[in-house]
């Protein structure tokens, strides 16, 4: 059917879109296309979609004593650094109730208005709260600056500034817990978080049974002792109570690591930041260049996007452009994306990394579907006093290959060997590893390196993003009825390759149906022969070449979980029209299809809604 009035078509689209576009500014609630939240009314509407994905796109104010909605939430809410503020004199509930999902990059300023129990979350039950900057006053029987009760989960890279007062619970004014981050904790971890000055944490009860701490308190229970971790946390708060006080955390089940309170008075500036940031990646604390004080990364979330400076470290495997992929640390250094071990990040659009540097940790995976060359630093860990079978997973710098300069950049000594194909053994002429060396290793070739200490090699260059062919003049070794034609290779891609795919794609080129992985344990070494599993970026391995083959080709389809980017067919041109009516914006695509007929055909919708009078919006208009 070719003929359809544009008005009828638009009405059909609007009828189907009114629900989503009426409650949120845009989006469909998926990770790739989250609902967009711009107003307090839209924020309250989250309660109807507790499992969905949301992004805040503007500052939000709860005006005229409007209460926070205390939403039970299991999806992902990303505040993107925008502020949620409150106006009025009445106390309000927390923003969220029980959280089993993720809340990240939320900034709250109460403007003098008080909250009950906590400002951000009533109960954290297995969820994650990260990079939240909360300012305000909390009162209640138990009171926490960010979370009231934490059963399990993670609070990381957060900052609270304000006043917390607990007056007792159980209806008898006996027990009261007050904490700068959390009031009562039964499990989980608080990491890289700060209670900033000027903050006051105060507990007072009728019988002097208040428990008050700068960060958190172990909750009392009849069961087994809770397991609570407080890691790399910093409190500048003044902690007072007519019962028990602790500058960081209280409770027998609390393990405190690399945490500090100003009450100790022994550290400051760069030394304090270094102590707090021990084993944190990215760092949680930076030194303010203006006054030399240590501040939280969460308090510096002035840029609500990927456009400013800062360090982004992957925290999960996902699309590069997806905000939940990253943990963020505000910094004066240029923008940097770090892909951590065991995370796979896929880039679809090279514009997403404009002006940024990329670092791929050993064991991390970077899949480039953008079609553009991407420069990066690949890190490769090598172990002391043993042979490490490695390669350089970057493009050749010259026709001779990639220079061995990464071996020269370490402080100690590294011996390195390449494979001698004329004698089918390792070449005893060691590779030169000093600065300015003229030795090269071509992409896809494996070498052996023997360091005097543990080192992380930084291999800088343009990442391989196409087929990589390795050619070597192999001399066969005859052993009875068997012919060995070994080739020493290394994964040339910045992501692990699938062994089964490699074997399947090189049938007739290699023999045996396996690869040979080198396993070293100090003086002991052996080879395993798997036909499944993966080979890490820059990891060396052998194959036994078949027949007279001297050439081996790596292809991107060998990359584990590789899925090439889908492209839009160029055979048909589309016209995109944005239609707005009554505040609703609807994108409409039109295309010319000469195969469509005047009657009902395969190009028309075959489903109906309601009483059958509203068709799906896949219809063809005449004259387009």
Tab-separated table of N, CA, C and O in Angstrom, residues 118-159:
chain	number	residue	atom	x	y	z
A	118	UNK	N	18.795	9.274	55.708
A	118	UNK	CA	19.935	9.468	54.803
A	118	UNK	C	19.469	10.331	53.643
A	118	UNK	O	18.261	10.491	53.418
A	119	UNK	N	20.404	10.861	52.898
A	119	UNK	CA	20.031	11.734	51.786
A	119	UNK	C	19.824	10.940	50.500
A	119	UNK	O	18.836	11.125	49.786
A	120	UNK	N	20.717	10.010	50.198
A	120	UNK	CA	20.652	9.336	48.907
A	120	UNK	C	19.898	8.023	48.957
A	120	UNK	O	19.063	7.749	48.080
A	121	UNK	N	20.157	7.169	49.933
A	121	UNK	CA	19.654	5.795	49.901
A	121	UNK	C	19.263	5.329	51.300
A	121	UNK	O	20.053	5.445	52.235
A	122	UNK	N	18.052	4.773	51.422
A	122	UNK	CA	17.604	4.255	52.724
A	122	UNK	C	18.303	2.933	53.039
A	122	UNK	O	18.840	2.745	54.127
A	123	UNK	N	18.308	1.990	52.066
A	123	UNK	CA	18.906	0.675	52.297
A	123	UNK	C	19.660	0.237	51.050
A	123	UNK	O	19.081	0.180	49.963
A	124	UNK	N	20.935	-0.085	51.204
A	124	UNK	CA	21.729	-0.633	50.105
A	124	UNK	C	21.805	-2.143	50.308
A	124	UNK	O	22.341	-2.630	51.303
A	125	UNK	N	21.264	-2.879	49.345
A	125	UNK	CA	21.130	-4.326	49.489
A	125	UNK	C	21.731	-5.026	48.267
A	125	UNK	O	21.026	-5.531	47.406
A	126	UNK	N	23.064	-5.005	48.177
A	126	UNK	CA	23.750	-5.634	47.062
A	126	UNK	C	24.026	-4.712	45.892
A	126	UNK	O	24.657	-5.124	44.917
A	127	UNK	N	23.583	-3.472	45.943
A	127	UNK	CA	23.795	-2.528	44.855
A	127	UNK	C	25.127	-1.808	44.964
A	127	UNK	O	25.953	-2.084	45.842
A	128	UNK	N	25.339	-0.857	44.055
A	128	UNK	CA	26.575	-0.072	44.015
A	128	UNK	C	26.229	1.408	43.942
A	128	UNK	O	25.390	1.826	43.138
A	129	UNK	N	26.901	2.198	44.778
A	129	UNK	CA	26.804	3.657	44.731
A	129	UNK	C	28.211	4.184	44.493
A	129	UNK	O	29.124	3.880	45.261
A	130	UNK	N	28.400	4.945	43.411
A	130	UNK	CA	29.748	5.389	43.066
A	130	UNK	C	29.740	6.839	42.590
A	130	UNK	O	28.771	7.309	41.995
A	131	UNK	N	30.825	7.529	42.871
A	131	UNK	CA	31.049	8.893	42.396
A	131	UNK	C	29.889	9.835	42.699
A	131	UNK	O	29.456	10.613	41.849
A	132	UNK	N	29.372	9.724	43.902
A	132	UNK	CA	28.280	10.605	44.306
A	132	UNK	C	28.812	11.642	45.285
A	132	UNK	O	29.573	11.319	46.204
A	133	UNK	N	28.397	12.879	45.097
A	133	UNK	CA	28.827	13.996	45.932
A	133	UNK	C	27.591	14.562	46.625
A	133	UNK	O	26.740	15.175	45.982
A	134	UNK	N	27.484	14.341	47.954
A	134	UNK	CA	26.261	14.631	48.693
A	134	UNK	C	26.541	15.694	49.753
A	134	UNK	O	27.487	15.566	50.536
A	135	UNK	N	25.680	16.724	49.790
A	135	UNK	CA	25.822	17.798	50.779
A	135	UNK	C	24.471	18.056	51.438
A	135	UNK	O	23.462	18.201	50.754
A	136	UNK	N	24.469	18.088	52.790
A	136	UNK	CA	23.215	18.364	53.471
A	136	UNK	C	23.245	17.973	54.935
A	136	UNK	O	24.304	17.668	55.498
A	137	UNK	N	22.064	17.960	55.552
A	137	UNK	CA	21.901	17.647	56.966
A	137	UNK	C	20.934	16.486	57.115
A	137	UNK	O	19.859	16.476	56.503
A	138	UNK	N	21.323	15.506	57.948
A	138	UNK	CA	20.515	14.309	58.157
A	138	UNK	C	20.251	14.144	59.647
A	138	UNK	O	21.171	14.261	60.463
A	139	UNK	N	19.006	13.885	59.985
A	139	UNK	CA	18.654	13.590	61.376
A	139	UNK	C	17.770	12.353	61.409
A	139	UNK	O	17.169	11.979	60.403
A	140	UNK	N	17.691	11.712	62.569
A	140	UNK	CA	16.823	10.556	62.710
A	140	UNK	C	17.261	9.676	63.858
A	140	UNK	O	18.273	9.945	64.521
A	141	UNK	N	16.502	8.636	64.101
A	141	UNK	CA	16.887	7.680	65.126
A	141	UNK	C	18.253	7.089	64.795
A	141	UNK	O	19.127	6.961	65.651
A	142	UNK	N	18.452	6.705	63.529
A	142	UNK	CA	19.769	6.395	62.976
A	142	UNK	C	19.950	7.290	61.758
A	142	UNK	O	18.990	7.564	61.026
A	143	UNK	N	21.158	7.724	61.510
A	143	UNK	CA	21.367	8.698	60.438
A	143	UNK	C	22.715	8.472	59.769
A	143	UNK	O	23.741	8.318	60.441
A	144	UNK	N	22.700	8.444	58.435
A	144	UNK	CA	23.919	8.346	57.636
A	144	UNK	C	23.917	9.405	56.565
A	144	UNK	O	22.863	9.736	56.007
A	145	UNK	N	25.079	9.928	56.238
A	145	UNK	CA	25.138	10.998	55.255
A	145	UNK	C	24.653	10.573	53.882
A	145	UNK	O	23.890	11.284	53.229
A	146	UNK	N	25.070	9.392	53.412
A	146	UNK	CA	24.704	8.918	52.081
A	146	UNK	C	23.736	7.745	52.151
A	146	UNK	O	22.734	7.707	51.437
A	147	UNK	N	24.035	6.754	53.002
A	147	UNK	CA	23.217	5.547	53.143
A	147	UNK	C	22.839	5.384	54.607
A	147	UNK	O	23.658	5.620	55.498
A	148	UNK	N	21.590	4.945	54.859
A	148	UNK	CA	21.218	4.669	56.236
A	148	UNK	C	21.654	3.262	56.644
A	148	UNK	O	22.426	3.093	57.583
A	149	UNK	N	21.183	2.245	55.935
A	149	UNK	CA	21.491	0.861	56.286
A	149	UNK	C	22.099	0.162	55.081
A	149	UNK	O	21.537	0.187	53.979
A	150	UNK	N	23.246	-0.476	55.297
A	150	UNK	CA	23.948	-1.171	54.229
A	150	UNK	C	24.049	-2.639	54.601
A	150	UNK	O	24.822	-3.031	55.473
A	151	UNK	N	23.237	-3.475	53.920
A	151	UNK	CA	23.282	-4.914	54.174
A	151	UNK	C	24.417	-5.581	53.398
A	151	UNK	O	25.072	-6.485	53.905
A	152	UNK	N	24.622	-5.159	52.177
A	152	UNK	CA	25.687	-5.668	51.320
A	152	UNK	C	25.828	-4.701	50.155
A	152	UNK	O	25.014	-3.801	49.977
A	153	UNK	N	26.878	-4.909	49.352
A	153	UNK	CA	27.076	-4.036	48.207
A	153	UNK	C	28.341	-3.213	48.323
A	153	UNK	O	29.259	-3.539	49.092
A	154	UNK	N	28.377	-2.112	47.590
A	154	UNK	CA	29.593	-1.304	47.488
A	154	UNK	C	29.254	0.172	47.405
A	154	UNK	O	28.418	0.586	46.609
A	155	UNK	N	29.925	0.970	48.240
A	155	UNK	CA	29.928	2.425	48.111
A	155	UNK	C	31.358	2.812	47.799
A	155	UNK	O	32.274	2.526	48.590
A	156	UNK	N	31.590	3.434	46.649
A	156	UNK	CA	32.959	3.759	46.276
A	156	UNK	C	33.041	5.153	45.664
A	156	UNK	O	32.130	5.623	45.008
A	157	UNK	N	34.182	5.817	45.915
A	157	UNK	CA	34.505	7.102	45.312
A	157	UNK	C	33.399	8.132	45.559
A	157	UNK	O	32.995	8.866	44.658
A	158	UNK	N	32.886	8.176	46.772
A	158	UNK	CA	31.831	9.120	47.127
A	158	UNK	C	32.329	10.128	48.143
A	158	UNK	O	33.336	9.911	48.832
A	159	UNK	N	31.608	11.246	48.263
A	159	UNK	CA	31.980	12.295	49.209
A	159	UNK	C	30.717	12.859	49.867
A	159	UNK	O	29.718	13.118	49.186
